GROMACS .gro file of C-alpha atoms in nm:
model
  384
    1UNK     CA    1   6.791   8.146   1.221
    2UNK     CA    2   6.736   7.783   1.121
    3UNK     CA    3   6.385   7.753   1.256
    4UNK     CA    4   6.087   7.857   1.047
    5UNK     CA    5   5.751   7.732   0.924
    6UNK     CA    6   5.830   7.380   0.806
    7UNK     CA    7   5.469   7.277   0.772
    8UNK     CA    8   5.478   7.337   0.394
    9UNK     CA    9   5.687   7.101   0.189
   10UNK     CA   10   5.882   7.369   0.023
   11UNK     CA   11   6.244   7.357  -0.092
   12UNK     CA   12   6.341   7.615   0.170
   13UNK     CA   13   6.180   7.415   0.447
   14UNK     CA   14   6.362   7.099   0.336
   15UNK     CA   15   6.691   7.293   0.325
   16UNK     CA   16   6.638   7.425   0.678
   17UNK     CA   17   6.558   7.081   0.808
   18UNK     CA   18   6.873   6.936   0.653
   19UNK     CA   19   7.080   7.222   0.795
   20UNK     CA   20   6.940   7.142   1.144
   21UNK     CA   21   7.021   6.777   1.098
   22UNK     CA   22   7.378   6.851   0.992
   23UNK     CA   23   7.422   7.106   1.268
   24UNK     CA   24   7.295   6.866   1.536
   25UNK     CA   25   7.544   6.604   1.423
   26UNK     CA   26   7.825   6.859   1.482
   27UNK     CA   27   7.681   6.947   1.823
   28UNK     CA   28   7.665   6.586   1.917
   29UNK     CA   29   8.024   6.515   1.807
   30UNK     CA   30   8.222   6.838   1.795
   31UNK     CA   31   8.581   6.787   1.681
   32UNK     CA   32   8.497   6.440   1.555
   33UNK     CA   33   8.227   6.493   1.292
   34UNK     CA   34   8.315   6.531   0.922
   35UNK     CA   35   8.139   6.607   0.599
   36UNK     CA   36   8.150   6.240   0.507
   37UNK     CA   37   8.004   6.146   0.845
   38UNK     CA   38   7.718   6.386   0.793
   39UNK     CA   39   7.644   6.236   0.449
   40UNK     CA   40   7.648   5.878   0.594
   41UNK     CA   41   7.424   5.971   0.893
   42UNK     CA   42   7.165   6.161   0.687
   43UNK     CA   43   7.169   5.957   0.370
   44UNK     CA   44   7.239   6.275   0.171
   45UNK     CA   45   7.491   6.289  -0.110
   46UNK     CA   46   7.847   6.397  -0.040
   47UNK     CA   47   7.790   6.712  -0.251
   48UNK     CA   48   7.475   6.807  -0.052
   49UNK     CA   49   7.647   6.745   0.282
   50UNK     CA   50   7.940   6.968   0.171
   51UNK     CA   51   7.695   7.236   0.064
   52UNK     CA   52   7.516   7.226   0.401
   53UNK     CA   53   7.853   7.252   0.584
   54UNK     CA   54   7.961   7.541   0.369
   55UNK     CA   55   7.637   7.727   0.460
   56UNK     CA   56   7.677   7.653   0.829
   57UNK     CA   57   8.036   7.789   0.812
   58UNK     CA   58   7.914   8.105   0.638
   59UNK     CA   59   7.649   8.150   0.909
   60UNK     CA   60   7.927   8.124   1.167
   61UNK     CA   61   7.773   7.822   1.333
   62UNK     CA   62   8.044   7.570   1.246
   63UNK     CA   63   8.420   7.590   1.201
   64UNK     CA   64   8.672   7.353   1.047
   65UNK     CA   65   8.922   7.183   1.272
   66UNK     CA   66   9.207   6.936   1.242
   67UNK     CA   67   9.223   6.658   0.993
   68UNK     CA   68   9.089   6.325   1.105
   69UNK     CA   69   9.269   5.988   1.055
   70UNK     CA   70   9.267   5.859   0.702
   71UNK     CA   71   9.044   5.563   0.611
   72UNK     CA   72   9.229   5.493   0.293
   73UNK     CA   73   9.190   5.817   0.098
   74UNK     CA   74   9.233   6.186   0.163
   75UNK     CA   75   9.221   6.275   0.533
   76UNK     CA   76   8.883   6.438   0.615
   77UNK     CA   77   8.862   6.769   0.797
   78UNK     CA   78   8.684   6.764   1.130
   79UNK     CA   79   8.407   7.006   1.221
   80UNK     CA   80   8.336   7.186   1.548
   81UNK     CA   81   8.091   7.438   1.684
   82UNK     CA   82   8.188   7.800   1.623
   83UNK     CA   83   8.203   7.944   1.968
   84UNK     CA   84   8.363   8.270   1.864
   85UNK     CA   85   8.078   8.478   1.740
   86UNK     CA   86   7.703   8.412   1.824
   87UNK     CA   87   7.596   8.451   2.184
   88UNK     CA   88   7.289   8.340   2.373
   89UNK     CA   89   7.170   8.600   2.615
   90UNK     CA   90   7.027   8.437   2.935
   91UNK     CA   91   6.848   8.657   3.195
   92UNK     CA   92   6.745   8.480   3.518
   93UNK     CA   93   6.502   8.711   3.703
   94UNK     CA   94   6.437   8.661   4.074
   95UNK     CA   95   6.248   8.883   4.321
   96UNK     CA   96   6.551   9.086   4.445
   97UNK     CA   97   6.818   9.021   4.185
   98UNK     CA   98   6.887   8.898   3.833
   99UNK     CA   99   7.179   8.707   3.679
  100UNK     CA  100   7.271   8.773   3.323
  101UNK     CA  101   7.495   8.534   3.129
  102UNK     CA  102   7.634   8.541   2.774
  103UNK     CA  103   7.681   8.187   2.648
  104UNK     CA  104   7.871   8.089   2.334
  105UNK     CA  105   7.734   7.821   2.103
  106UNK     CA  106   7.982   7.571   2.244
  107UNK     CA  107   7.828   7.615   2.587
  108UNK     CA  108   8.095   7.826   2.749
  109UNK     CA  109   8.001   8.133   2.952
  110UNK     CA  110   8.162   8.436   2.795
  111UNK     CA  111   8.037   8.693   3.049
  112UNK     CA  112   7.829   8.686   3.367
  113UNK     CA  113   7.694   8.970   3.576
  114UNK     CA  114   7.444   9.028   3.855
  115UNK     CA  115   7.214   9.321   3.924
  116UNK     CA  116   7.013   9.385   4.239
  117UNK     CA  117   6.698   9.593   4.277
  118UNK     CA  118   6.384   9.663   4.473
  119UNK     CA  119   6.021   9.632   4.365
  120UNK     CA  120   6.028   9.998   4.260
  121UNK     CA  121   6.361   9.989   4.072
  122UNK     CA  122   6.336   9.640   3.912
  123UNK     CA  123   6.204   9.741   3.569
  124UNK     CA  124   6.448  10.032   3.526
  125UNK     CA  125   6.754   9.833   3.633
  126UNK     CA  126   6.661   9.531   3.424
  127UNK     CA  127   6.612   9.743   3.112
  128UNK     CA  128   6.939   9.918   3.168
  129UNK     CA  129   7.128   9.589   3.211
  130UNK     CA  130   6.981   9.447   2.894
  131UNK     CA  131   7.056   9.763   2.704
  132UNK     CA  132   7.421   9.745   2.828
  133UNK     CA  133   7.455   9.396   2.682
  134UNK     CA  134   7.333   9.521   2.343
  135UNK     CA  135   7.583   9.804   2.350
  136UNK     CA  136   7.880   9.597   2.466
  137UNK     CA  137   7.824   9.304   2.227
  138UNK     CA  138   7.687   9.459   1.907
  139UNK     CA  139   7.560   9.204   1.645
  140UNK     CA  140   7.665   8.907   1.848
  141UNK     CA  141   7.342   8.813   2.036
  142UNK     CA  142   7.149   8.545   1.848
  143UNK     CA  143   6.853   8.500   2.078
  144UNK     CA  144   6.765   8.569   2.444
  145UNK     CA  145   6.608   8.340   2.698
  146UNK     CA  146   6.450   8.496   3.009
  147UNK     CA  147   6.383   8.278   3.312
  148UNK     CA  148   6.135   8.401   3.573
  149UNK     CA  149   5.889   8.280   3.840
  150UNK     CA  150   5.535   8.291   3.711
  151UNK     CA  151   5.308   8.185   3.426
  152UNK     CA  152   5.397   8.274   3.069
  153UNK     CA  153   5.320   8.184   2.707
  154UNK     CA  154   5.675   8.265   2.611
  155UNK     CA  155   5.589   8.626   2.524
  156UNK     CA  156   5.397   8.771   2.813
  157UNK     CA  157   5.411   8.719   3.190
  158UNK     CA  158   5.049   8.631   3.271
  159UNK     CA  159   5.108   8.648   3.646
  160UNK     CA  160   5.394   8.634   3.886
  161UNK     CA  161   5.309   8.659   4.258
  162UNK     CA  162   5.685   8.678   4.346
  163UNK     CA  163   5.746   8.970   4.112
  164UNK     CA  164   5.414   9.139   4.146
  165UNK     CA  165   5.362   9.129   3.771
  166UNK     CA  166   5.033   9.078   3.586
  167UNK     CA  167   5.002   9.070   3.206
  168UNK     CA  168   5.356   9.215   3.133
  169UNK     CA  169   5.472   9.205   2.765
  170UNK     CA  170   5.832   9.143   2.874
  171UNK     CA  171   5.947   8.971   2.557
  172UNK     CA  172   5.848   9.270   2.344
  173UNK     CA  173   6.018   9.507   2.584
  174UNK     CA  174   6.350   9.316   2.578
  175UNK     CA  175   6.336   9.269   2.204
  176UNK     CA  176   6.332   9.641   2.149
  177UNK     CA  177   6.650   9.670   2.359
  178UNK     CA  178   6.838   9.371   2.217
  179UNK     CA  179   6.717   9.356   1.861
  180UNK     CA  180   6.693   8.973   1.868
  181UNK     CA  181   6.411   8.729   1.947
  182UNK     CA  182   6.331   8.688   2.314
  183UNK     CA  183   6.170   8.388   2.473
  184UNK     CA  184   6.028   8.377   2.829
  185UNK     CA  185   6.057   8.054   3.028
  186UNK     CA  186   5.903   7.966   3.364
  187UNK     CA  187   6.184   7.912   3.622
  188UNK     CA  188   6.071   7.566   3.727
  189UNK     CA  189   6.034   7.451   3.369
  190UNK     CA  190   6.386   7.571   3.301
  191UNK     CA  191   6.520   7.383   3.603
  192UNK     CA  192   6.343   7.062   3.502
  193UNK     CA  193   6.480   7.097   3.147
  194UNK     CA  194   6.831   7.148   3.290
  195UNK     CA  195   6.801   6.840   3.508
  196UNK     CA  196   6.707   6.627   3.207
  197UNK     CA  197   6.960   6.790   2.976
  198UNK     CA  198   7.265   6.692   3.176
  199UNK     CA  199   7.159   6.324   3.195
  200UNK     CA  200   7.258   6.069   2.939
  201UNK     CA  201   6.920   5.904   2.962
  202UNK     CA  202   6.588   5.987   3.132
  203UNK     CA  203   6.281   5.768   3.110
  204UNK     CA  204   5.927   5.782   3.250
  205UNK     CA  205   5.750   6.066   3.428
  206UNK     CA  206   5.956   6.287   3.663
  207UNK     CA  207   5.801   6.537   3.900
  208UNK     CA  208   6.024   6.832   3.958
  209UNK     CA  209   5.954   7.063   4.257
  210UNK     CA  210   6.119   7.400   4.296
  211UNK     CA  211   6.121   7.539   4.653
  212UNK     CA  212   6.240   7.888   4.726
  213UNK     CA  213   6.039   8.200   4.820
  214UNK     CA  214   5.776   8.034   4.604
  215UNK     CA  215   5.689   7.679   4.509
  216UNK     CA  216   5.628   7.547   4.161
  217UNK     CA  217   5.642   7.212   3.976
  218UNK     CA  218   5.710   7.077   3.634
  219UNK     CA  219   5.668   6.734   3.477
  220UNK     CA  220   5.899   6.577   3.227
  221UNK     CA  221   5.835   6.263   3.026
  222UNK     CA  222   6.141   6.080   2.888
  223UNK     CA  223   6.341   6.399   2.946
  224UNK     CA  224   6.096   6.626   2.756
  225UNK     CA  225   5.883   6.894   2.926
  226UNK     CA  226   5.512   6.801   2.942
  227UNK     CA  227   5.342   7.143   2.946
  228UNK     CA  228   4.971   7.210   2.977
  229UNK     CA  229   4.753   7.355   2.701
  230UNK     CA  230   4.709   7.684   2.893
  231UNK     CA  231   5.070   7.736   2.998
  232UNK     CA  232   4.983   7.681   3.372
  233UNK     CA  233   5.107   7.329   3.438
  234UNK     CA  234   5.286   7.296   3.779
  235UNK     CA  235   5.137   7.600   3.944
  236UNK     CA  236   5.084   7.426   4.277
  237UNK     CA  237   5.215   7.698   4.513
  238UNK     CA  238   4.876   7.846   4.583
  239UNK     CA  239   4.672   7.527   4.605
  240UNK     CA  240   4.516   7.505   4.949
  241UNK     CA  241   4.664   7.223   5.167
  242UNK     CA  242   4.584   7.346   5.515
  243UNK     CA  243   4.239   7.423   5.653
  244UNK     CA  244   4.073   7.564   5.963
  245UNK     CA  245   4.295   7.687   6.246
  246UNK     CA  246   4.606   7.533   6.087
  247UNK     CA  247   4.578   7.747   5.774
  248UNK     CA  248   4.837   8.018   5.757
  249UNK     CA  249   4.804   8.347   5.574
  250UNK     CA  250   4.965   8.351   5.232
  251UNK     CA  251   5.104   8.654   5.053
  252UNK     CA  252   4.859   8.594   4.771
  253UNK     CA  253   4.582   8.703   5.005
  254UNK     CA  254   4.434   8.356   5.082
  255UNK     CA  255   4.509   8.112   5.360
  256UNK     CA  256   4.639   7.755   5.369
  257UNK     CA  257   4.832   7.762   5.045
  258UNK     CA  258   5.119   7.516   5.002
  259UNK     CA  259   5.355   7.812   4.975
  260UNK     CA  260   5.241   7.944   5.308
  261UNK     CA  261   5.375   7.637   5.489
  262UNK     CA  262   5.642   7.472   5.265
  263UNK     CA  263   5.824   7.760   5.100
  264UNK     CA  264   6.169   7.843   5.235
  265UNK     CA  265   6.030   8.173   5.360
  266UNK     CA  266   5.769   7.989   5.559
  267UNK     CA  267   6.020   7.734   5.701
  268UNK     CA  268   6.323   7.956   5.756
  269UNK     CA  269   6.173   8.298   5.816
  270UNK     CA  270   6.150   8.627   5.630
  271UNK     CA  271   6.532   8.658   5.635
  272UNK     CA  272   6.546   8.406   5.356
  273UNK     CA  273   6.608   8.539   5.006
  274UNK     CA  274   6.639   8.347   4.681
  275UNK     CA  275   6.969   8.525   4.608
  276UNK     CA  276   7.135   8.372   4.919
  277UNK     CA  277   7.420   8.125   4.865
  278UNK     CA  278   7.400   7.765   4.980
  279UNK     CA  279   7.614   7.828   5.291
  280UNK     CA  280   7.393   8.108   5.416
  281UNK     CA  281   7.079   7.901   5.361
  282UNK     CA  282   7.231   7.605   5.536
  283UNK     CA  283   7.316   7.829   5.834
  284UNK     CA  284   6.955   7.951   5.846
  285UNK     CA  285   6.827   7.591   5.825
  286UNK     CA  286   7.056   7.493   6.118
  287UNK     CA  287   6.876   7.735   6.346
  288UNK     CA  288   6.525   7.673   6.206
  289UNK     CA  289   6.231   7.570   6.421
  290UNK     CA  290   6.191   7.193   6.389
  291UNK     CA  291   5.815   7.228   6.390
  292UNK     CA  292   5.818   7.463   6.090
  293UNK     CA  293   6.046   7.227   5.896
  294UNK     CA  294   5.829   6.927   5.987
  295UNK     CA  295   5.504   7.106   5.896
  296UNK     CA  296   5.650   7.213   5.564
  297UNK     CA  297   5.783   6.863   5.481
  298UNK     CA  298   5.448   6.708   5.569
  299UNK     CA  299   5.246   6.950   5.354
  300UNK     CA  300   5.488   6.905   5.066
  301UNK     CA  301   5.490   6.527   5.099
  302UNK     CA  302   5.106   6.506   5.087
  303UNK     CA  303   5.104   6.712   4.771
  304UNK     CA  304   5.387   6.516   4.609
  305UNK     CA  305   5.233   6.177   4.709
  306UNK     CA  306   4.912   6.262   4.529
  307UNK     CA  307   5.070   6.406   4.213
  308UNK     CA  308   5.320   6.116   4.193
  309UNK     CA  309   5.039   5.863   4.225
  310UNK     CA  310   4.847   6.033   3.943
  311UNK     CA  311   5.153   6.031   3.715
  312UNK     CA  312   5.301   5.694   3.827
  313UNK     CA  313   5.618   5.904   3.853
  314UNK     CA  314   5.956   5.727   3.841
  315UNK     CA  315   6.102   5.984   4.080
  316UNK     CA  316   6.050   6.321   4.247
  317UNK     CA  317   6.331   6.583   4.231
  318UNK     CA  318   6.348   6.885   4.461
  319UNK     CA  319   6.537   7.181   4.311
  320UNK     CA  320   6.598   7.544   4.377
  321UNK     CA  321   6.758   7.681   4.692
  322UNK     CA  322   6.598   7.403   4.894
  323UNK     CA  323   6.893   7.181   4.811
  324UNK     CA  324   7.082   7.372   5.084
  325UNK     CA  325   6.855   7.221   5.345
  326UNK     CA  326   7.041   6.894   5.306
  327UNK     CA  327   6.963   6.547   5.434
  328UNK     CA  328   6.763   6.674   5.730
  329UNK     CA  329   6.475   6.810   5.525
  330UNK     CA  330   6.494   6.541   5.257
  331UNK     CA  331   6.465   6.275   5.522
  332UNK     CA  332   6.153   6.441   5.663
  333UNK     CA  333   5.986   6.451   5.319
  334UNK     CA  334   6.083   6.092   5.234
  335UNK     CA  335   5.948   5.968   5.572
  336UNK     CA  336   5.615   6.126   5.506
  337UNK     CA  337   5.597   5.983   5.156
  338UNK     CA  338   5.712   5.627   5.247
  339UNK     CA  339   5.385   5.457   5.302
  340UNK     CA  340   5.224   5.235   5.045
  341UNK     CA  341   4.882   5.361   4.943
  342UNK     CA  342   4.680   5.074   4.801
  343UNK     CA  343   4.741   5.038   4.431
  344UNK     CA  344   5.053   5.260   4.427
  345UNK     CA  345   5.424   5.213   4.476
  346UNK     CA  346   5.659   5.428   4.670
  347UNK     CA  347   5.851   5.693   4.479
  348UNK     CA  348   6.208   5.800   4.556
  349UNK     CA  349   6.276   6.168   4.634
  350UNK     CA  350   6.612   6.337   4.575
  351UNK     CA  351   6.765   6.681   4.526
  352UNK     CA  352   6.842   6.818   4.183
  353UNK     CA  353   7.186   6.761   4.042
  354UNK     CA  354   7.420   7.033   4.167
  355UNK     CA  355   7.614   7.024   3.837
  356UNK     CA  356   7.336   7.210   3.648
  357UNK     CA  357   7.405   7.579   3.648
  358UNK     CA  358   7.129   7.835   3.690
  359UNK     CA  359   7.142   7.917   3.322
  360UNK     CA  360   7.156   7.566   3.172
  361UNK     CA  361   6.782   7.507   3.122
  362UNK     CA  362   6.685   7.844   2.970
  363UNK     CA  363   7.000   7.842   2.756
  364UNK     CA  364   6.903   7.504   2.616
  365UNK     CA  365   6.554   7.631   2.539
  366UNK     CA  366   6.696   7.940   2.371
  367UNK     CA  367   6.937   7.734   2.159
  368UNK     CA  368   6.658   7.499   2.046
  369UNK     CA  369   6.431   7.796   1.963
  370UNK     CA  370   6.687   7.964   1.745
  371UNK     CA  371   6.863   7.671   1.579
  372UNK     CA  372   6.656   7.362   1.647
  373UNK     CA  373   6.951   7.179   1.812
  374UNK     CA  374   7.060   7.075   2.154
  375UNK     CA  375   7.381   7.046   2.342
  376UNK     CA  376   7.480   6.699   2.454
  377UNK     CA  377   7.504   6.611   2.827
  378UNK     CA  378   7.880   6.587   2.796
  379UNK     CA  379   7.897   6.945   2.667
  380UNK     CA  380   7.674   7.083   2.946
  381UNK     CA  381   7.848   6.921   3.239
  382UNK     CA  382   8.183   7.103   3.194
  383UNK     CA  383   7.994   7.426   3.114
  384UNK     CA  384   7.799   7.393   3.434
   0.00000   0.00000   0.00000
């Protein structure tokens, strides 16, 4: 809506840029920002700031609120985010289930639902669920963000071992059903973005590792995702880490992959499913074979130690369902990492913040894609 080709210095591009600046100021201070505040912060004239706000109100992005305290003249009217119309559609796809959330512009979840499926019914059930959203909320969706395991350029799923998909034009398919732009986001990238989004400040390189039925990684620098040029950064799950007799068969068809020893399926057994709640996973972990947990922690630690040394990472964060393994597993990983390789420093390892909801990261990406703005950490924490 507010994003477009701003490479040309045209009047329309300048207008869009100023609208984004004004809208971000409202997002950063909802209920406190005013037209005069926008003029001061941007250096624009009062008339221009008022014109921008009028357009944002017409677009149903901003609403007027109460009057602020007087500074000597007429009391200014405060501005807030319009959470009553536009919706972000978030679809989080996992191997056996999907969670769909409708999120208002103020960050609140308007509706959530879950669908379950098998490999043979997944496409049909997902399409039906997305079509239901379009029918139930006509003209309200603004943009959709779809989170999934696998490599993607934002439009196509190049490959997803977990879903059994290769070269799937998923964005086009969902756009036909919803009638709004659809953006695909790798699940680990989305988690890493969510982790950074709920923090007031994030500096340096951070290595984010997702562990579930699969394993993936993402790197952020000063809170921003650091993607690769071929959209395949962080695909570490099928890198060989075990050799010879130790190498276990992997579902990808090879042996010795990191996923074959350090995924939750490898450590907890085939009963594990990404859709399990934390209590169920913790119960599984309580009865897990110590040898399997130790082998998984060791393989993961060796991988992490090498990547962290390359990046000079400030910290390593473990996300996904693996958080339910608790201190037992985290201690095993930290113990394997805590040796000083010459020329390096030890890096702390922790679990991801439990306050980030499963939809936070992909919702933030969708919002930025459509409007070029972000929620503040303070807004996301209550929403999570």
